[in-house]
CSV table of C-alpha atoms in Angstrom, one decimal:
chain,number,residue,atom,x,y,z
H,1,MET,CA,11.4,-10.6,-14.5
H,2,ALA,CA,8.7,-12.7,-15.4
H,3,GLY,CA,6.4,-14.7,-12.9
H,4,LYS,CA,5.0,-13.6,-9.3
H,5,SER,CA,5.9,-10.1,-7.5
H,6,CYS,CA,5.9,-9.8,-3.8
H,7,LEU,CA,5.6,-7.2,-0.9
H,8,LEU,CA,7.9,-8.0,1.9
H,9,ALA,CA,7.4,-7.1,5.4
H,10,GLY,CA,10.0,-6.6,8.3
H,11,GLU,CA,9.3,-5.9,12.0
H,12,CYS,CA,11.8,-3.7,14.0
H,13,ALA,CA,12.0,-4.6,17.6
H,14,SER,CA,11.7,-2.1,20.4
H,15,CYS,CA,13.9,-0.7,23.0
H,16,SER,CA,14.0,3.1,23.5
H,17,SER,CA,11.2,5.9,24.1
H,18,CYS,CA,12.1,8.0,21.3
H,19,LEU,CA,8.9,7.1,19.5
H,20,GLY,CA,6.8,8.7,22.4
H,21,ALA,CA,4.5,6.8,24.8
H,22,GLY,CA,4.8,3.3,23.3
H,23,PRO,CA,8.0,1.6,22.9
H,24,GLY,CA,10.6,2.6,20.3
H,25,TRP,CA,13.0,1.3,18.1
H,26,ARG,CA,16.1,-0.9,19.0
H,27,ALA,CA,18.8,1.3,17.2
H,28,VAL,CA,21.7,0.1,15.4
H,29,SER,CA,24.8,1.9,14.7
H,30,SER,CA,28.4,1.3,14.8
H,31,TRP,CA,29.1,4.3,17.0
H,32,HIS,CA,30.2,3.4,20.4
H,33,ARG,CA,28.4,6.0,22.3
H,34,GLU,CA,24.9,7.1,23.2
H,35,ASP,CA,23.0,9.2,20.7
H,36,ARG,CA,20.5,11.9,21.3
H,37,CYS,CA,18.0,12.8,19.2
H,38,ARG,CA,15.3,15.7,19.7
H,39,SER,CA,11.7,15.3,18.3
H,40,ALA,CA,9.3,18.1,18.8
H,41,GLY,CA,11.7,19.8,21.5
H,42,ILE,CA,11.8,16.9,23.7
H,43,GLY,CA,15.2,14.9,24.3
H,44,CYS,CA,14.8,11.5,23.8
H,45,GLU,CA,17.5,8.8,24.5
H,46,ASN,CA,18.4,6.1,22.1
H,47,ARG,CA,20.5,3.3,23.4
H,48,ILE,CA,23.4,2.7,20.7
H,49,ARG,CA,25.0,-0.6,20.4
H,50,ALA,CA,28.0,-1.8,18.1
H,51,TRP,CA,27.5,-4.1,15.1
H,52,ARG,CA,28.4,-7.5,15.8
H,53,HIS,CA,31.6,-8.1,13.8
H,54,ALA,CA,31.9,-11.2,11.5
H,55,GLY,CA,33.8,-11.0,8.4
H,56,SER,CA,34.3,-8.3,6.1
H,57,VAL,CA,31.8,-6.9,3.5
H,58,SER,CA,32.5,-7.9,0.2
H,59,HIS,CA,29.4,-7.6,-2.0
H,60,ALA,CA,29.4,-5.7,-5.2
H,61,HIS,CA,27.2,-2.8,-3.8
H,62,ARG,CA,28.2,-1.9,-0.3
H,63,THR,CA,26.2,-3.1,2.4
H,64,GLY,CA,27.3,-1.6,5.6
H,65,SER,CA,26.8,1.5,7.5
H,66,ALA,CA,27.4,4.8,5.5
H,67,SER,CA,29.3,6.5,8.1
H,68,LEU,CA,29.3,10.5,7.9
H,69,GLU,CA,32.4,10.5,9.6
H,70,GLN,CA,34.0,8.1,7.0
H,71,ARG,CA,34.8,4.8,9.3
H,72,THR,CA,35.5,1.4,8.2
H,73,TYR,CA,34.3,-1.8,9.8
H,74,ASN,CA,33.2,-5.4,9.5
H,75,SER,CA,29.8,-6.7,9.5
H,76,ARG,CA,27.4,-9.7,8.8
H,77,SER,CA,24.2,-10.9,7.2
H,78,LEU,CA,21.8,-13.4,7.9
H,79,LYS,CA,21.5,-16.0,5.5
H,80,VAL,CA,17.9,-16.5,3.6
H,81,SER,CA,16.5,-19.5,3.2
H,82,ASP,CA,13.8,-18.3,0.8
H,83,PRO,CA,15.3,-16.3,-2.2
H,84,ILE,CA,12.1,-14.3,-2.4
H,85,LEU,CA,12.8,-12.7,1.2
H,86,PRO,CA,15.5,-10.0,1.6
H,87,ALA,CA,18.5,-10.5,3.6
H,88,ILE,CA,18.8,-9.0,7.2
H,89,ARG,CA,21.7,-7.0,8.5
H,90,ASP,CA,20.9,-7.5,11.8
H,91,PRO,CA,18.4,-10.0,13.5
H,92,GLU,CA,18.0,-8.3,16.7
H,93,LEU,CA,17.0,-5.1,14.7
H,94,ILE,CA,14.7,-6.9,12.3
H,95,VAL,CA,13.1,-9.9,14.0
H,96,ASN,CA,11.0,-11.3,11.4
H,97,LYS,CA,10.2,-11.1,7.9
H,98,THR,CA,7.5,-12.6,5.6
H,99,LYS,CA,5.5,-12.3,2.3
H,100,VAL,CA,2.6,-10.3,2.8
H,101,PHE,CA,1.4,-9.9,-0.8
H,102,THR,CA,2.1,-12.0,-4.1
H,103,LEU,CA,1.1,-11.3,-7.3
H,104,THR,CA,0.2,-14.1,-9.3
H,105,ASP,CA,0.9,-14.8,-13.1
H,106,SER,CA,-2.6,-14.2,-14.0
H,107,THR,CA,-2.6,-10.8,-12.9
H,108,LEU,CA,1.1,-10.3,-14.6
H,109,LYS,CA,0.2,-11.8,-18.1
H,110,PRO,CA,-1.4,-9.0,-19.9
H,111,VAL,CA,1.9,-6.7,-20.6
H,112,PHE,CA,4.3,-9.6,-21.5
H,113,PRO,CA,4.1,-10.9,-25.1
H,114,ALA,CA,5.2,-14.2,-26.0
H,115,SER,CA,7.2,-12.8,-28.9
H,116,ILE,CA,8.1,-9.2,-30.8
H,117,SER,CA,8.6,-8.0,-34.3
H,118,ASN,CA,11.7,-9.9,-36.1
H,119,SER,CA,13.1,-6.4,-36.4
H,120,PHE,CA,13.9,-6.1,-32.6
H,121,ASP,CA,15.5,-7.9,-29.5
H,122,LEU,CA,13.6,-8.5,-26.2
H,123,VAL,CA,16.1,-7.0,-23.7
H,124,ASP,CA,14.2,-7.4,-20.4
H,125,CYS,CA,10.6,-7.1,-18.5
H,126,TYR,CA,9.9,-6.5,-15.0
H,127,ASN,CA,6.9,-6.1,-12.7
H,128,VAL,CA,7.2,-3.1,-10.0
H,129,LEU,CA,5.0,-2.5,-7.0
H,130,GLU,CA,4.9,1.1,-6.1
H,131,ASP,CA,3.1,3.9,-4.7
H,132,LEU,CA,2.2,1.9,-1.8
H,133,ARG,CA,-0.7,3.1,0.5
H,134,LEU,CA,-2.5,1.6,3.5
H,135,ALA,CA,-5.7,2.4,4.4
H,136,SER,CA,-6.0,4.0,8.3
H,137,ASN,CA,-6.7,0.6,9.7
H,138,GLY,CA,-4.2,-1.5,7.6
H,139,SER,CA,-7.1,-3.4,6.1
H,140,VAL,CA,-6.5,-2.4,2.5
H,141,LEU,CA,-3.3,-2.0,0.4
H,142,TYR,CA,-3.4,0.4,-2.5
H,143,TYR,CA,-0.6,0.2,-4.9
H,144,VAL,CA,0.5,0.9,-8.4
H,145,LEU,CA,1.6,-1.9,-10.8
H,146,ASP,CA,4.2,-0.7,-13.2
H,147,GLN,CA,4.8,-3.5,-15.9
H,148,ARG,CA,7.4,-2.9,-18.7
H,149,CYS,CA,9.3,-4.9,-21.3
H,150,TYR,CA,12.4,-3.2,-23.1
H,151,SER,CA,13.5,-3.9,-26.5
H,152,GLN,CA,16.1,-2.5,-29.0
H,153,LEU,CA,17.0,-3.2,-32.7
H,154,ASN,CA,18.5,-6.7,-33.6
H,155,GLY,CA,21.9,-6.8,-33.1
H,156,SER,CA,22.5,-3.1,-32.5
H,157,ASP,CA,23.6,-1.1,-29.2
H,158,SER,CA,20.6,1.4,-30.0
H,159,GLU,CA,19.1,3.1,-27.3
H,160,GLU,CA,16.3,0.6,-25.5
H,161,PHE,CA,12.5,1.6,-25.6
H,162,ALA,CA,9.6,0.5,-23.4
H,163,SER,CA,8.0,-1.9,-26.4
H,164,SER,CA,5.2,-3.0,-23.8
H,165,TRP,CA,4.0,-0.5,-20.9
H,166,LEU,CA,1.3,-0.8,-18.7
H,167,TYR,CA,0.2,1.0,-15.6
H,168,SER,CA,-2.5,0.0,-13.1
H,169,VAL,CA,-3.9,1.2,-9.8
H,170,ARG,CA,-4.7,-1.8,-7.9
H,171,LYS,CA,-5.8,-2.9,-4.2
H,172,ALA,CA,-5.7,-5.9,-1.9
H,173,GLU,CA,-7.6,-6.6,1.2
H,174,ARG,CA,-7.3,-8.1,4.8
H,175,ARG,CA,-9.2,-8.5,8.0
H,176,SER,CA,-9.7,-4.9,9.4
H,177,GLY,CA,-7.3,-4.4,12.4
H,178,SER,CA,-5.2,-7.7,11.5
H,179,GLY,CA,-1.6,-7.5,12.4
H,180,GLY,CA,1.2,-6.6,10.0
H,181,TRP,CA,1.8,-10.2,9.3
H,182,GLU,CA,-1.5,-11.2,8.0
H,183,ALA,CA,-1.4,-11.7,4.2
H,184,PHE,CA,-3.2,-9.4,1.8
H,185,GLN,CA,-5.6,-11.5,-0.4
H,186,ASN,CA,-8.4,-10.7,-3.2
H,187,ASP,CA,-6.0,-8.3,-5.2
H,188,SER,CA,-8.3,-6.3,-7.7
H,189,LEU,CA,-7.9,-3.9,-10.2
H,190,ILE,CA,-9.2,-0.2,-9.7
H,191,THR,CA,-8.2,1.3,-12.9
H,192,TYR,CA,-5.7,0.7,-16.1
H,193,TRP,CA,-3.9,4.0,-17.0
H,194,TRP,CA,-5.6,6.3,-19.4
H,195,ALA,CA,-4.8,8.6,-22.7
H,196,PHE,CA,-4.1,12.1,-22.5
H,197,ASN,CA,-7.1,12.8,-24.3
H,198,ASP,CA,-9.3,10.9,-22.1
H,199,SER,CA,-8.4,12.5,-18.7
H,200,ASP,CA,-12.3,12.3,-17.3
H,201,GLY,CA,-14.7,9.2,-17.5
H,202,MET,CA,-14.9,5.8,-16.4
H,203,ARG,CA,-12.1,3.1,-16.2
H,204,PRO,CA,-10.9,2.0,-19.7
H,205,SER,CA,-12.5,-1.4,-20.2
H,206,SER,CA,-9.0,-3.4,-21.3
H,207,PRO,CA,-5.7,-2.5,-20.7
H,208,ILE,CA,-3.9,-0.1,-22.9
H,209,ILE,CA,-0.2,-1.5,-23.9
H,210,PHE,CA,1.8,1.2,-24.8
H,211,ASN,CA,4.6,0.8,-27.3
H,212,GLU,CA,6.8,3.7,-26.9
H,213,ASN,CA,8.4,3.4,-30.5
H,214,SER,CA,5.5,4.1,-32.1
H,215,THR,CA,2.7,6.9,-32.9
H,216,MET,CA,0.4,6.2,-30.2
H,217,GLU,CA,-1.3,8.9,-28.3
H,218,PRO,CA,0.2,9.7,-25.2
H,219,MET,CA,-0.6,8.4,-22.0
H,220,MET,CA,-0.9,9.5,-18.3
H,221,TRP,CA,1.4,8.0,-16.3
H,222,LEU,CA,1.7,8.4,-12.2
H,223,ASN,CA,4.2,9.7,-10.2
H,224,GLY,CA,2.5,10.2,-6.8
H,225,MET,CA,-0.9,8.7,-4.7
H,226,ASP,CA,-2.5,9.5,-1.7
H,227,LEU,CA,-6.0,8.4,-0.1
H,228,SER,CA,-8.5,10.1,1.3
H,229,ASP,CA,-9.6,9.8,4.8
H,230,GLU,CA,-12.7,7.9,4.0
H,231,GLY,CA,-10.9,5.7,1.7
H,232,THR,CA,-13.4,6.4,-1.4
H,233,THR,CA,-11.0,8.6,-3.2
H,234,LEU,CA,-7.2,8.4,-4.6
H,235,VAL,CA,-5.4,11.4,-5.3
H,236,LEU,CA,-2.8,11.0,-8.1
H,237,THR,CA,-0.5,13.2,-9.9
H,238,THR,CA,-0.1,12.1,-13.3
H,239,GLU,CA,1.9,13.4,-16.3
H,240,THR,CA,2.0,12.7,-20.1
H,241,PHE,CA,4.4,10.1,-21.7
H,242,GLU,CA,4.1,10.3,-25.6
H,243,ALA,CA,5.5,7.9,-28.2
H,244,LEU,CA,8.7,8.6,-29.9
H,245,GLY,CA,6.7,9.1,-33.2
H,246,ASN,CA,4.3,11.4,-31.8
H,247,PRO,CA,5.8,13.9,-29.5
H,248,LEU,CA,4.2,16.6,-27.8
H,249,GLU,CA,4.9,20.3,-28.0
H,250,GLU,CA,5.1,20.4,-24.0
H,251,ASP,CA,4.3,18.0,-21.4
H,252,THR,CA,1.1,18.4,-19.4
H,253,ALA,CA,0.9,17.6,-15.5
H,254,MET,CA,-2.5,16.8,-13.9
H,255,VAL,CA,-4.0,16.1,-10.4
H,256,THR,CA,-6.4,13.2,-11.0
H,257,LEU,CA,-9.3,12.3,-8.2
H,258,LEU,CA,-9.5,8.7,-8.9
H,259,SER,CA,-12.7,6.7,-7.2
H,260,ALA,CA,-11.0,3.7,-5.4
H,261,VAL,CA,-14.9,2.0,-5.7
H,262,ASN,CA,-15.5,2.0,-9.2
H,263,GLY,CA,-12.2,3.7,-10.8
H,264,THR,CA,-14.0,6.8,-12.6
H,265,ARG,CA,-11.7,9.8,-12.6
H,266,ARG,CA,-11.7,13.4,-12.6
H,267,SER,CA,-8.5,15.3,-13.8
H,268,ILE,CA,-7.5,18.8,-12.7
H,269,PRO,CA,-4.8,20.4,-15.2
H,270,LEU,CA,-1.6,22.1,-13.8
H,271,PRO,CA,-0.7,24.6,-16.3
H,272,GLY,CA,3.1,25.8,-16.4
H,273,MET,CA,4.1,23.0,-13.8
H,274,THR,CA,6.0,20.1,-13.7
H,275,ALA,CA,4.5,18.2,-11.1
H,276,ARG,CA,6.0,15.4,-8.7
H,277,GLY,CA,4.8,13.3,-6.1
H,278,MET,CA,1.6,13.4,-3.9
H,279,ALA,CA,1.2,13.5,-0.1
H,280,PHE,CA,-1.5,15.0,2.3
H,281,ASP,CA,-0.4,16.1,5.7
H,282,PRO,CA,-1.5,14.0,8.7
H,283,THR,CA,-4.6,16.1,9.6
H,284,LYS,CA,-6.0,16.1,5.8
H,285,THR,CA,-6.0,20.0,5.8
H,286,ASN,CA,-3.4,20.3,2.7
H,287,ALA,CA,-2.2,18.2,-0.3
H,288,TYR,CA,1.6,18.6,-1.0
H,289,LEU,CA,3.5,18.0,-4.3
H,290,VAL,CA,6.7,19.7,-5.9
H,291,ASP,CA,6.7,21.8,-8.9
H,292,THR,CA,10.2,21.1,-10.6
H,293,ALA,CA,9.9,23.7,-13.0
H,294,TYR,CA,13.2,25.8,-12.0
H,295,PRO,CA,13.5,26.8,-9.3
H,296,PRO,CA,11.7,23.7,-7.5
H,297,ARG,CA,9.2,24.6,-5.1
H,298,LEU,CA,6.8,22.7,-2.6
H,299,MET,CA,3.1,23.6,-3.3
H,300,SER,CA,0.5,23.2,-1.2
H,301,ALA,CA,-3.5,23.2,-2.0
H,302,ASP,CA,-6.5,23.1,0.5
H,303,PHE,CA,-7.4,19.4,0.8
H,304,GLY,CA,-11.2,20.3,0.8
H,305,ALA,CA,-11.0,22.7,-2.2
H,306,LEU,CA,-9.2,20.1,-3.9
H,307,LEU,CA,-11.5,17.2,-3.7
H,308,GLY,CA,-14.7,19.3,-4.1
H,309,ASN,CA,-13.3,21.9,-6.9
H,310,SER,CA,-15.4,22.7,-9.7
H,311,ALA,CA,-14.8,21.5,-13.4
H,312,SER,CA,-13.8,25.3,-14.3
H,313,ILE,CA,-11.1,25.4,-11.7
H,314,THR,CA,-7.2,24.5,-12.5
H,315,GLY,CA,-4.5,23.3,-10.3
H,316,ASP,CA,-2.8,26.7,-10.4
H,317,MET,CA,-5.6,28.4,-8.7
H,318,LEU,CA,-5.2,25.8,-6.0
H,319,PHE,CA,-1.6,24.9,-5.6
H,320,LYS,CA,0.5,27.8,-3.9
H,321,PRO,CA,4.2,28.0,-2.8
H,322,GLU,CA,5.2,26.7,0.5
H,323,ALA,CA,8.9,26.6,0.1
H,324,THR,CA,11.5,27.2,-2.6
H,325,PHE,CA,14.6,24.6,-3.0
H,326,PRO,CA,17.8,27.0,-2.8
H,327,ARG,CA,19.5,27.4,-6.0
H,328,GLU,CA,23.1,27.3,-4.1
H,329,MET,CA,22.4,23.7,-3.4
H,330,GLY,CA,24.0,23.0,-7.1
H,331,LEU,CA,21.8,19.7,-7.5
H,332,ASN,CA,20.2,19.0,-10.5
H,333,LEU,CA,16.5,18.7,-8.6
H,334,SER,CA,14.7,17.5,-11.2
H,335,ASN,CA,12.7,14.6,-9.7
H,336,LEU,CA,11.8,15.5,-6.0
H,337,LEU,CA,9.0,13.2,-4.6
H,338,VAL,CA,6.6,14.0,-2.1
H,339,ARG,CA,5.4,10.7,-0.4
H,340,PRO,CA,2.7,10.2,1.8
H,341,GLN,CA,4.5,8.6,4.7
H,342,GLY,CA,7.5,11.5,4.8
H,343,PHE,CA,5.3,13.6,7.1
H,344,THR,CA,6.0,13.7,10.7
H,345,PRO,CA,2.8,13.1,12.8
H,346,ASP,CA,2.6,16.7,13.9
H,347,GLY,CA,2.7,17.8,10.2
H,348,SER,CA,5.7,20.0,10.7
H,349,CYS,CA,8.3,18.5,8.8
H,350,LEU,CA,8.2,17.0,5.1
H,351,TYR,CA,10.8,14.5,4.1
H,352,ILE,CA,11.5,14.6,0.6
H,353,VAL,CA,13.2,12.0,-1.6
H,354,ASP,CA,15.4,13.3,-4.9
H,355,GLN,CA,15.4,10.4,-7.4
H,356,MET,CA,17.6,12.3,-9.8
H,357,GLU,CA,20.4,13.3,-7.2
H,358,ASP,CA,19.9,10.4,-4.9
H,359,SER,CA,19.2,12.6,-1.9
H,360,ILE,CA,17.0,13.3,1.0
H,361,PHE,CA,15.7,16.7,2.0
H,362,ALA,CA,13.5,18.0,4.8
H,363,VAL,CA,11.2,20.8,4.7
H,364,ASP,CA,10.5,22.6,7.8
H,365,LEU,CA,6.9,23.7,7.1
H,366,SER,CA,6.6,26.2,10.3
H,367,THR,CA,10.0,28.1,9.0
H,368,ARG,CA,9.7,27.0,5.3
H,369,ASN,CA,13.5,26.0,5.7
H,370,ILE,CA,14.9,23.3,3.5
H,371,THR,CA,17.8,21.3,4.9
H,372,LEU,CA,19.7,18.5,2.9
H,373,VAL,CA,19.4,15.5,5.2
H,374,ALA,CA,21.9,13.2,3.4
H,375,ASP,CA,23.3,13.6,-0.1
H,376,ARG,CA,24.3,10.3,-2.1
H,377,LYS,CA,27.9,10.0,-0.2
H,378,ALA,CA,26.1,10.0,2.8
H,379,VAL,CA,23.7,7.3,2.1
H,380,ASP,CA,26.9,5.5,0.9
H,381,LEU,CA,25.7,4.7,-2.5
H,382,GLU,CA,28.4,2.7,-5.2
H,383,GLU,CA,30.5,5.2,-7.3
H,384,GLY,CA,28.6,5.7,-10.4
H,385,ARG,CA,25.2,4.8,-9.7
H,386,LYS,CA,22.6,7.4,-10.4
H,387,GLU,CA,18.6,7.5,-9.9
H,388,THR,CA,18.4,4.8,-7.4
H,389,LEU,CA,16.4,6.1,-4.4
H,390,THR,CA,13.0,5.4,-4.8
H,391,GLU,CA,10.8,5.8,-1.5
H,392,VAL,CA,10.9,7.5,1.7
H,393,VAL,CA,8.9,6.9,5.2
H,394,VAL,CA,9.6,8.4,8.5
H,395,THR,CA,8.7,7.1,11.9
H,396,LYS,CA,6.3,8.6,14.5
H,397,ASP,CA,9.3,10.6,16.5
H,398,GLY,CA,10.6,12.0,13.4
H,399,CYS,CA,14.1,11.2,13.8
H,400,ASN,CA,14.1,7.8,11.8
H,401,VAL,CA,14.0,7.9,8.3
H,402,PHE,CA,13.9,4.5,5.7
H,403,VAL,CA,14.6,4.7,2.3
H,404,THR,CA,14.7,2.1,-0.5
H,405,ASP,CA,16.4,1.9,-3.8
H,406,ILE,CA,16.2,0.0,-6.8
H,407,ASP,CA,19.5,-2.1,-6.5
H,408,GLY,CA,17.5,-3.6,-3.4
H,409,TYR,CA,18.8,-1.8,-0.4
H,410,LEU,CA,16.7,-0.8,2.5
H,411,ARG,CA,18.9,2.3,4.4
H,412,TRP,CA,17.9,3.3,8.2
H,413,ILE,CA,18.7,7.0,8.6
H,414,GLN,CA,18.9,8.4,12.0
H,415,LEU,CA,18.7,12.1,12.3
H,416,LYS,CA,20.5,14.6,14.8
H,417,ALA,CA,16.8,16.2,15.4
H,418,GLN,CA,13.8,16.1,13.6
H,419,CYS,CA,14.0,18.0,10.4
H,420,SER,CA,17.8,18.0,10.4
H,421,GLU,CA,21.0,16.5,9.4
H,422,ALA,CA,21.6,12.9,9.0
H,423,GLN,CA,23.8,11.3,11.9
H,424,THR,CA,24.2,7.7,10.6
H,425,ALA,CA,23.1,5.9,7.7
H,426,ASP,CA,23.0,2.1,7.8
H,427,VAL,CA,21.7,-0.5,5.2
H,428,VAL,CA,19.2,-3.2,7.4
H,429,ALA,CA,18.1,-5.4,4.8
H,430,TYR,CA,18.9,-6.0,1.1
H,431,TYR,CA,17.0,-8.0,-1.5
H,432,THR,CA,19.2,-7.7,-4.8
H,433,GLU,CA,17.4,-10.3,-6.5
H,434,GLY,CA,14.6,-7.6,-7.7
H,435,GLY,CA,15.4,-4.5,-5.6
H,436,PHE,CA,13.2,-2.4,-3.7
H,437,TRP,CA,10.5,0.0,-5.0
H,438,GLY,CA,7.7,0.8,-2.9
H,439,LEU,CA,8.1,1.5,0.8
H,440,ALA,CA,5.1,1.6,3.4
H,441,ILE,CA,5.6,1.5,7.5
H,442,GLN,CA,2.9,0.6,10.1
H,443,GLU,CA,3.8,1.4,13.7
H,444,ASP,CA,2.3,0.0,16.8
H,445,ASP,CA,3.1,-0.6,20.3
H,446,ASN,CA,5.1,-4.0,19.4
H,447,GLY,CA,7.3,-2.6,17.0
H,448,VAL,CA,7.4,-1.0,13.4
H,449,TRP,CA,6.6,-3.0,10.1
H,450,LEU,CA,8.2,-1.8,6.9
H,451,GLY,CA,6.6,-2.9,3.5
H,452,PRO,CA,9.0,-2.4,0.8
């Protein structure tokens, strides 16, 4: 996918008091009844209305409400005049949509070669914005740009490999306190990714274009990112990625403290851990990630100790187990991702997306209980599709979870109670032209802005 890459935003209208003091969501569901969600022990009514029916769903990927009671129904979608913007399932739920950030060709040029070796065919290229993180006042957007081209041997069915691959951490800005619709501008580089043997130091002076089918030294790729309160430090979870001709004996994970000002970095090794994701709780008391070494565990470290540790400290001295995923779940829990906006506001519940099994989990941090919120059947993924879910965010009441997937569907999961099982799962928007990867949420008294 050459050319521009966009960040899209949609605003959800308000109706109930389930979000607390301000107005809440105009809930959408095909359940013909009133529904109840309990948030932090307080009951709050969601006025549920039915879908307006007009024609059957006929998309290659199912785009309707994923009933947990296996119901069928008809629905409609709103036609989109701008092909860059996603289609909206219900215009009364999502009342507006716009492009709030667009990457230009000049930003995307470094990774895409004009030609490739005569021995290989160029299969596909794409640009992905992921790990979206908003500053507390909404004025700065931090994100990871993942740019890749895949190739394979001429005329063969051999396995594809990343022939050109570049990660970079970037930021874009808008006026402080501006609303959800004002576009981000002034995109700038914080750092390119770096080599495994260069885990501390200044940002690379030029982009390192990685070829997987080579003997290049391993790179550190990013699978999680959060932002300190002051907006000066990005905390990343990183892991080695090696070339086919230069394999490592074992992968190495690190937590990297990256200056959002000048791109300098300092890394903390995580010996013996396979770390995934990164998030701070709302009070910035603890940092969380998942160690997927069997059995997978949710780990936490004191936020202050993590930012201020000495060079002699390693991550295993800082991160301690919080909860262990039960073995009897029978799932391949090898890619569990902690995300910054997966916490409820009081920090008592954390929602985690499982990219391998396409499931959502909730961790009750007061009891250390882990609940399967929704599996791939509940979120209604197409049969045979795997490893599609990407990001998870939660509203202030803790009862509404939004999830994106790489096929381009934005799902709204309503819960029976905070940190409990799903009650309904609905597709509220879809964008099959390029898929959804990152996701950010911003709430105020006028509604909720989602940026997939």
